CSV table of C-alpha atoms in Angstrom, one decimal:
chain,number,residue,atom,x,y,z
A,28,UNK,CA,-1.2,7.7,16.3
A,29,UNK,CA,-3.1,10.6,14.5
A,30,UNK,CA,-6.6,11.0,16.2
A,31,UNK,CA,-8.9,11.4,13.2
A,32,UNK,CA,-11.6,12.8,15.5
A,33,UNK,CA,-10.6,16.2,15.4
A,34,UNK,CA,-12.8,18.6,14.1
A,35,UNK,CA,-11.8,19.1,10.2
A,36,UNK,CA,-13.3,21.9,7.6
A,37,UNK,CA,-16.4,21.1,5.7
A,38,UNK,CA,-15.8,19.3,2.3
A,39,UNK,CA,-18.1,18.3,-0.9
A,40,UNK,CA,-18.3,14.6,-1.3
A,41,UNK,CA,-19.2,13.4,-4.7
A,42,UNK,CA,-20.9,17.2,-5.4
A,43,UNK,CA,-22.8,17.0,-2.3
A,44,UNK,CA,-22.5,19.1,0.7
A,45,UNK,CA,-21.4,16.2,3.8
A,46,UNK,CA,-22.9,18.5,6.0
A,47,UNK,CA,-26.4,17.7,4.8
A,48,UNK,CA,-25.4,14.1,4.5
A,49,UNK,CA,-27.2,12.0,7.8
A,50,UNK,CA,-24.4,11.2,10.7
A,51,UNK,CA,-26.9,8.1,11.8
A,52,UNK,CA,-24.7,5.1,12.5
A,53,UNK,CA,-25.6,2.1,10.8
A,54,UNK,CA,-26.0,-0.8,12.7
A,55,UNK,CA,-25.0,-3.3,10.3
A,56,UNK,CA,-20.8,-3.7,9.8
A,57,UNK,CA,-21.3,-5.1,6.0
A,58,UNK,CA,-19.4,-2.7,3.4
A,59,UNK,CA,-22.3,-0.9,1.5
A,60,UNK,CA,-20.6,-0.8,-1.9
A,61,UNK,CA,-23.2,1.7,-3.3
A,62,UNK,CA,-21.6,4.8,-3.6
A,63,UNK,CA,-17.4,5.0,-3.4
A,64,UNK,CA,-15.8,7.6,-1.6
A,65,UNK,CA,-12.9,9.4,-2.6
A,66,UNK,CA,-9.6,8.7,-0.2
A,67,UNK,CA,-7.5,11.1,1.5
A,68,UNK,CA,-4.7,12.3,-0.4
A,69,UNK,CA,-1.5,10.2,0.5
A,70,UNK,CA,1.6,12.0,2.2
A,71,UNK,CA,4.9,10.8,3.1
A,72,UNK,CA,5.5,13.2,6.3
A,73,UNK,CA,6.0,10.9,8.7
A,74,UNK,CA,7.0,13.8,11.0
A,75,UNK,CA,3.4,13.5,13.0
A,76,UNK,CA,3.3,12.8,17.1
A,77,UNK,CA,2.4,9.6,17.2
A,78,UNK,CA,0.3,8.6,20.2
A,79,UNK,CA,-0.6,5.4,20.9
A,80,UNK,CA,-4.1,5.5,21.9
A,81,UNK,CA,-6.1,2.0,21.7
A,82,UNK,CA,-9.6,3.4,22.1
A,83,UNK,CA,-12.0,0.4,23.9
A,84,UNK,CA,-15.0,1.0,21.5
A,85,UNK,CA,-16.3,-0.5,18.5
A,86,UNK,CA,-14.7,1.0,15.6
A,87,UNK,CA,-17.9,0.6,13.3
A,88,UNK,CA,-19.4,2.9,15.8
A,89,UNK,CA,-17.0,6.1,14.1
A,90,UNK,CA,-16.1,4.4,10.5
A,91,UNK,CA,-18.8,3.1,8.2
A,92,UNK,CA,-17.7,-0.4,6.3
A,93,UNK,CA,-17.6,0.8,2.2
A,94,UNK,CA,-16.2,-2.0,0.8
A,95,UNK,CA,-13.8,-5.4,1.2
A,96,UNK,CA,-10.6,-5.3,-0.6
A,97,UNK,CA,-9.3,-7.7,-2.8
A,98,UNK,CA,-6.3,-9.0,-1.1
A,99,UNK,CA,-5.6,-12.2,0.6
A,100,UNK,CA,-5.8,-10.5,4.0
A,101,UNK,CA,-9.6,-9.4,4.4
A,102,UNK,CA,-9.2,-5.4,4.7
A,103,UNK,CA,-12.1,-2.8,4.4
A,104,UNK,CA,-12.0,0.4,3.1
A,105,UNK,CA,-14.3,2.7,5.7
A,106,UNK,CA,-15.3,6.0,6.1
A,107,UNK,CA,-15.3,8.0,9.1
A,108,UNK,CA,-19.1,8.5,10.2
A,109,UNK,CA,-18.7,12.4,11.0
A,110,UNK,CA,-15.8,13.4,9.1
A,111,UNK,CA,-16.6,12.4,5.5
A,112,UNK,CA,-13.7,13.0,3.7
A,113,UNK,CA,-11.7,10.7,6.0
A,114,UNK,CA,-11.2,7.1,4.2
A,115,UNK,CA,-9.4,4.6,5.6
A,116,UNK,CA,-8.4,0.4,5.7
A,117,UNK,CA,-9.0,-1.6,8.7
A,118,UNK,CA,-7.8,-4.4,9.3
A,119,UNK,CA,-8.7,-7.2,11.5
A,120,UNK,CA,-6.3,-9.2,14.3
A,121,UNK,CA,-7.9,-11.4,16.5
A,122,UNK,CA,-5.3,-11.1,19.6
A,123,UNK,CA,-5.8,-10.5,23.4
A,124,UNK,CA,-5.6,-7.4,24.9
A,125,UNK,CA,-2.3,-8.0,26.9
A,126,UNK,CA,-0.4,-8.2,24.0
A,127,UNK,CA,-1.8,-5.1,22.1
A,128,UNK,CA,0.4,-2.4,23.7
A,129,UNK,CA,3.1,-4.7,22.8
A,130,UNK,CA,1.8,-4.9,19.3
A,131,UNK,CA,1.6,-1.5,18.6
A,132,UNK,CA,4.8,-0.5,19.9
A,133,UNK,CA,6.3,-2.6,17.4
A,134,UNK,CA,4.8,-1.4,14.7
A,135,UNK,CA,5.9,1.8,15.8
A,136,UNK,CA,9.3,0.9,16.1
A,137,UNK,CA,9.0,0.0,12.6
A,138,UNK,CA,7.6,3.2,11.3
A,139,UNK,CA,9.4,4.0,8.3
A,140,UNK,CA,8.3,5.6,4.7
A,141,UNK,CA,7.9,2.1,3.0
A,142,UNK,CA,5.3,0.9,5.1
A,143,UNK,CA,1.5,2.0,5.1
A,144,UNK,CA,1.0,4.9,8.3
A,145,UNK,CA,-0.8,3.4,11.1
A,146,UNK,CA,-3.2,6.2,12.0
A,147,UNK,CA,-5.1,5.0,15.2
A,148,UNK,CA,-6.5,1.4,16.7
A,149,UNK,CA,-9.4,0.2,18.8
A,150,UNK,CA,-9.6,-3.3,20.3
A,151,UNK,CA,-13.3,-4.8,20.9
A,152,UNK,CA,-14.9,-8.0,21.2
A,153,UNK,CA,-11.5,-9.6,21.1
A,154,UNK,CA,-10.1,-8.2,18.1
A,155,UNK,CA,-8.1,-5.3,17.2
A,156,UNK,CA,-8.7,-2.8,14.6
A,157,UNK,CA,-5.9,-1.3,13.2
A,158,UNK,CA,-6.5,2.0,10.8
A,159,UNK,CA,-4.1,2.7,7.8
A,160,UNK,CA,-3.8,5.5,5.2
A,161,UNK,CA,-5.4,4.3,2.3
A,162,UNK,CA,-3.6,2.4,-0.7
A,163,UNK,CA,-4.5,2.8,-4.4
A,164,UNK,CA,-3.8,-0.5,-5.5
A,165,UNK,CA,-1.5,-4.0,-5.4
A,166,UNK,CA,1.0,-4.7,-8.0
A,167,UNK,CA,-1.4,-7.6,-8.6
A,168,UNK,CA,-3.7,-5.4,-10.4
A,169,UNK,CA,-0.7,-4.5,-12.7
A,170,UNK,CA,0.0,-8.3,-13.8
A,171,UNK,CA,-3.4,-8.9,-14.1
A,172,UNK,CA,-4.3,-5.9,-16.4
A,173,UNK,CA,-1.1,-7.3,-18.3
A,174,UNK,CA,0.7,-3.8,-18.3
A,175,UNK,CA,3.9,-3.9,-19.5
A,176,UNK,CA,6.1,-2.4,-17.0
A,177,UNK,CA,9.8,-0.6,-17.9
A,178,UNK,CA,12.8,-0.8,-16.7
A,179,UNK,CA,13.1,2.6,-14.6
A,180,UNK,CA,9.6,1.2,-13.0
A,181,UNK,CA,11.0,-2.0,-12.4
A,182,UNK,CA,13.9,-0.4,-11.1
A,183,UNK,CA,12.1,1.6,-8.4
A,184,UNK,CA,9.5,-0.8,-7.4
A,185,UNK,CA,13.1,-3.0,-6.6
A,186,UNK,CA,15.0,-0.1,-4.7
A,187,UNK,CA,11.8,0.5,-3.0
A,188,UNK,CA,11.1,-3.0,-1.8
A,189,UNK,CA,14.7,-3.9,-0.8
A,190,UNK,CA,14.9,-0.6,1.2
A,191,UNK,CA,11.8,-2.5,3.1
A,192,UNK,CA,13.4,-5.6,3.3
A,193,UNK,CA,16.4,-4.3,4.4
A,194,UNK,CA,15.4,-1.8,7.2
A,195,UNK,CA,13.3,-5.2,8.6
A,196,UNK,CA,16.6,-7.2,8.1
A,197,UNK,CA,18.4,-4.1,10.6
A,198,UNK,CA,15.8,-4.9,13.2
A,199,UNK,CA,16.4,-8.5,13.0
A,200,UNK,CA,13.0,-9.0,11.5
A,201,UNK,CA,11.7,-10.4,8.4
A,202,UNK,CA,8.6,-10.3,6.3
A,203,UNK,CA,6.2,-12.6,7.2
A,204,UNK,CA,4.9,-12.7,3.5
A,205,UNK,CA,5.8,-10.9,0.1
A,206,UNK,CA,3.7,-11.0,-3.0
A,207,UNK,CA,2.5,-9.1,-5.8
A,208,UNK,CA,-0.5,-8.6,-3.7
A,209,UNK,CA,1.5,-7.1,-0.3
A,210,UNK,CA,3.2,-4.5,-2.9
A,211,UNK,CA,0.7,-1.5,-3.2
A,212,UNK,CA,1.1,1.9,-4.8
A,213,UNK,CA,-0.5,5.4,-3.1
A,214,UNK,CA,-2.4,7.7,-5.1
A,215,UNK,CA,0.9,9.3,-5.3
A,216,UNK,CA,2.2,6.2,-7.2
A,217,UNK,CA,4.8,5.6,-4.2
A,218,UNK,CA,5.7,2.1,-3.0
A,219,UNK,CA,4.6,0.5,-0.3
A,220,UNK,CA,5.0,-2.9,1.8
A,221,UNK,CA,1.8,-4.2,4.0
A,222,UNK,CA,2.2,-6.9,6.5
A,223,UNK,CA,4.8,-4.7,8.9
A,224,UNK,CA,2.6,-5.7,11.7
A,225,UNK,CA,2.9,-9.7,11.2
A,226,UNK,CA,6.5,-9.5,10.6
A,227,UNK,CA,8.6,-11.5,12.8
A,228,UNK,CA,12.1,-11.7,15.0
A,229,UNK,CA,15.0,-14.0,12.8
A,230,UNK,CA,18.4,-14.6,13.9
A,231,UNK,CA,21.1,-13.8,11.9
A,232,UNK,CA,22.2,-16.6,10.7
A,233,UNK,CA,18.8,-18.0,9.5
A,234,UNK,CA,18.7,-14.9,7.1
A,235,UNK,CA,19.2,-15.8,3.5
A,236,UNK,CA,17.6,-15.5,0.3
A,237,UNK,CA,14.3,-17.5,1.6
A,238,UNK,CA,13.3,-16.1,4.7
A,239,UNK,CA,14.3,-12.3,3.3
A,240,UNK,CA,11.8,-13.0,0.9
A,241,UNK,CA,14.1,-12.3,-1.5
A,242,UNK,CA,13.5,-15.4,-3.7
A,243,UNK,CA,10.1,-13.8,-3.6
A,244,UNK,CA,10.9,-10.6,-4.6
A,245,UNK,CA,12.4,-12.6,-7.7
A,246,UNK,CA,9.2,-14.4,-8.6
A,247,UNK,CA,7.5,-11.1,-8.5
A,248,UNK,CA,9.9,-9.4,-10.9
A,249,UNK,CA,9.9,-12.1,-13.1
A,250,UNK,CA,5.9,-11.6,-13.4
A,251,UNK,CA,6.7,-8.1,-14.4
A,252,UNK,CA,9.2,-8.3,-16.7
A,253,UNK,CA,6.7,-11.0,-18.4
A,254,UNK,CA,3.9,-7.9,-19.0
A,255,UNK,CA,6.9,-6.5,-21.0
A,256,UNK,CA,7.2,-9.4,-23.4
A,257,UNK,CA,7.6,-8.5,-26.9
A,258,UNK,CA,7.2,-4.4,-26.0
A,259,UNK,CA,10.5,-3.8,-23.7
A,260,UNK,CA,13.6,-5.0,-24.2
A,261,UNK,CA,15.7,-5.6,-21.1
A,262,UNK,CA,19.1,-5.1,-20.5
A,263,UNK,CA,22.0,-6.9,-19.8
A,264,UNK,CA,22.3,-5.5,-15.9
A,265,UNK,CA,18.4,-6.0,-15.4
A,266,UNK,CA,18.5,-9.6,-16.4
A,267,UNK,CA,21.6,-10.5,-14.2
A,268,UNK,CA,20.1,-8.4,-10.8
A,269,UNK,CA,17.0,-11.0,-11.7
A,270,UNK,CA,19.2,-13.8,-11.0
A,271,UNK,CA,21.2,-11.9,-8.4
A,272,UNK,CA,18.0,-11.9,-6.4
A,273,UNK,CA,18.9,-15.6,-5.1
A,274,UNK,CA,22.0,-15.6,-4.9
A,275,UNK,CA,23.7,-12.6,-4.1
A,276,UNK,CA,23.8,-11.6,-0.1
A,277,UNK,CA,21.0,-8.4,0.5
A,278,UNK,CA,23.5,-5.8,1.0
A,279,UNK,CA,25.2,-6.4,-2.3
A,280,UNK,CA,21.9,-6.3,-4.3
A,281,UNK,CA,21.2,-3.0,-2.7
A,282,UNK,CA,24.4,-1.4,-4.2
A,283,UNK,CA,23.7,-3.4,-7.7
A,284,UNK,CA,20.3,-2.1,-7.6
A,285,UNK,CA,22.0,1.4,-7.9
A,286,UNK,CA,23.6,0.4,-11.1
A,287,UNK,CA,19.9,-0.3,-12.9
A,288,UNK,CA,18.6,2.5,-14.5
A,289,UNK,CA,18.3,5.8,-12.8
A,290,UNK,CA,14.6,5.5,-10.8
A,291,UNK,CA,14.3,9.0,-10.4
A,292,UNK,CA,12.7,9.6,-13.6
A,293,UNK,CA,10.2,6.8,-13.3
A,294,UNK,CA,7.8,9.3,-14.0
A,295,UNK,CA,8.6,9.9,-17.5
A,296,UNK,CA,6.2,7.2,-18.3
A,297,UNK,CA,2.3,7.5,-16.5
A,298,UNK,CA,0.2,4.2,-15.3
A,299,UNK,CA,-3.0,4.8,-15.9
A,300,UNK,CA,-6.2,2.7,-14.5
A,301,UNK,CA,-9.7,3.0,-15.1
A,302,UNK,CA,-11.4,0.2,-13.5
A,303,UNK,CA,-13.8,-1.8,-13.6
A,304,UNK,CA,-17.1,0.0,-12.6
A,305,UNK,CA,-20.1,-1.0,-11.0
A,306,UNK,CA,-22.0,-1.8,-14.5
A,307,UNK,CA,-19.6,-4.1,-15.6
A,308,UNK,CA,-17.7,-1.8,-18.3
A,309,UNK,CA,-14.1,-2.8,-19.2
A,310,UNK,CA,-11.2,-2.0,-17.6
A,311,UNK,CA,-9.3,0.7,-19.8
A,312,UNK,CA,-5.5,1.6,-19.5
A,313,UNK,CA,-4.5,5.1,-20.6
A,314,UNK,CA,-0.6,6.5,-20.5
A,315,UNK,CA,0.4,10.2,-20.9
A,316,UNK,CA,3.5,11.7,-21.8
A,317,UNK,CA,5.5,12.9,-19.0
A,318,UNK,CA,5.6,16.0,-20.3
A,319,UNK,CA,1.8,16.4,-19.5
A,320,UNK,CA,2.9,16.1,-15.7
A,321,UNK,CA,3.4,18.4,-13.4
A,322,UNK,CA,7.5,17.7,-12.1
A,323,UNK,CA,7.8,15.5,-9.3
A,324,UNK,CA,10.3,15.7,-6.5
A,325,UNK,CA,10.5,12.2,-5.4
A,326,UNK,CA,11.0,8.8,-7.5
A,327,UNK,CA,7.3,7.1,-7.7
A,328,UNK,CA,5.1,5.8,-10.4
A,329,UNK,CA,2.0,7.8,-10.8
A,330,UNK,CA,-1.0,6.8,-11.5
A,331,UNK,CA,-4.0,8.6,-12.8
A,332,UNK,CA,-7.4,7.9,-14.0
A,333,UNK,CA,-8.4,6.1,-10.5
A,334,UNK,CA,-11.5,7.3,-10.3
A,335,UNK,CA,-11.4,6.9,-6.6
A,336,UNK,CA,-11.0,3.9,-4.9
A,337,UNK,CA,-12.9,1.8,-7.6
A,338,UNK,CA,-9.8,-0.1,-8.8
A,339,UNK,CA,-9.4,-1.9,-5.5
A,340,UNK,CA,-13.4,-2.9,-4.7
A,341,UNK,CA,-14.4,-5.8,-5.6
């Protein structure tokens, strides 16, 4: 796993010089939600040595706790102590230490572009800390800001999630959990799946549309096409890949998916979010014409207007 302790160049954090910023640790591990830091640009190079390097310290000893985010899996978003552009999510496991190597092997056996990059780990007082790029925020926020998602959006956030669901399935593994709120977007607006690391071994033949989480997957898009009521009309091949989701085996919904509109310009239409801020002003949504946009290479929805990682604090 990336060691984040290397030295890296000075940067400015919100206008300030970090090096005149105090390196003191703080001895308290509650998130100080006073100022909010802004997260390391997301990449999809997954072409890094990975190294697998469970450092026996405590973790809030190099990151400082910012905030909790709002999922249903308690994750903080920290900030390394020295290196002050580094922002990360921890997460939590309460395990014993025998079965961490074991642990982290499999999640890197599972490496692959859908899921979050697991950057480095540290196991104290019984619990280990895992350390993820950062995410920009859960499809959750999208249903709850009521924003009506298209078709080619729809479209990728499918491909995207049955390419997940379907690498597991090769492994003989299976999502522990999908839901609007394990679907996140990067800054880049690119999909990804959390929970790789509570997934769990499943025969063959006790795959189907359930255990898949494919009948999830179909509860989800039915959510979004909802935000779309009365402002996009679906069509006839989106409506019947809905009700394919239950019913049609995961290898033939992957080569329907490729009859939905083409994904790859998912970026002709922007998602913007301005959240909620400390002072209790409204959440705002802004959209820009693609042609505003610099060209993209890869399918993704983008997102702009995040003024950092505000969207995602409670």
């Amino acid at each position: 796993m990336t060691d984040l302790r290397t030295k890296r160049p000075r940067t400015l954090w919100l206008g300030r010089d970090s090096s005149t910023r105090s390196e003191e640790s703080r001895s308290s591990t509650e998130p100080n939600t006073e100022e909010t830091p802004k997260p390391i640009p997301a990449t999809n190079n997954r072409s890094d040595i990975t190294l697998f390097n469970c450092y026996e310290e405590n973790p809030w000893s190099v990151y400082e706790p910012r905030a909790k985010i709002c999922r249903k899996q308690p994750i903080t978003l920290a900030q390394h102590r020295k290196h002050r552009q580094n922002i990360v999510h921890i997460r939590c496991l309460p395990i014993d230490r025998p079965q961490v190597q074991s642990l982290l092997e499999t999640i890197r056996r599972l490496s692959h572009p859908i899921f979050p990059r697991l950057l480095e780990s540290y196991y104290h007082t019984g619990e280990l800390h895992l350390i993820w790029e950062p995410m920009e925020i859960t499809l959750n926020y999208i249903l709850t800001a009521q924003w009506p998602v298209n078709e080619t959006e729809l479209a990728y956030i499918l491909r995207s999630t049955l390419d997940g669901i379907r690498f597991l399935r090769d492994q003989g593994r299976a999502l522990a959990i999908l839901e609007a709120e394990t679907i996140l977007l990067d800054r880049r607006g690119h999909v990804r799946l959390a929970g790789v690391e509570q997934s769990y071994p499943i025969s063959a033949s006790d795959m189907n549309a359930e255990t898949l989480r494919l009948t999830a997957l179909a509860t989800i898009t039915r959510s979004l096409m909802a935000t779309g009521a009365g402002q996009v009309r679906w069509s006839s091949k989106v409506r019947a890949f809905l009700e394919d989701l239950t019913t049609k085996s995961l290898d033939e919904l992957m080569q329907v998916s490729g009859q939905l509109r083409d994904g790859a310009i998912v970026g002709n239409r922007v998602l913007g979010y301005i959240s909620r801020s400390s002072n209790g002003r409204k959440r705002s949504k802004a959209v820009r014409p693609c042609c505003e946009q610099k060209s993209q290479k890869r399918s993704c929805i983008t997102l702009t207007g995040l003024d950092s990682m505000a969207s995602i604090i409670i």
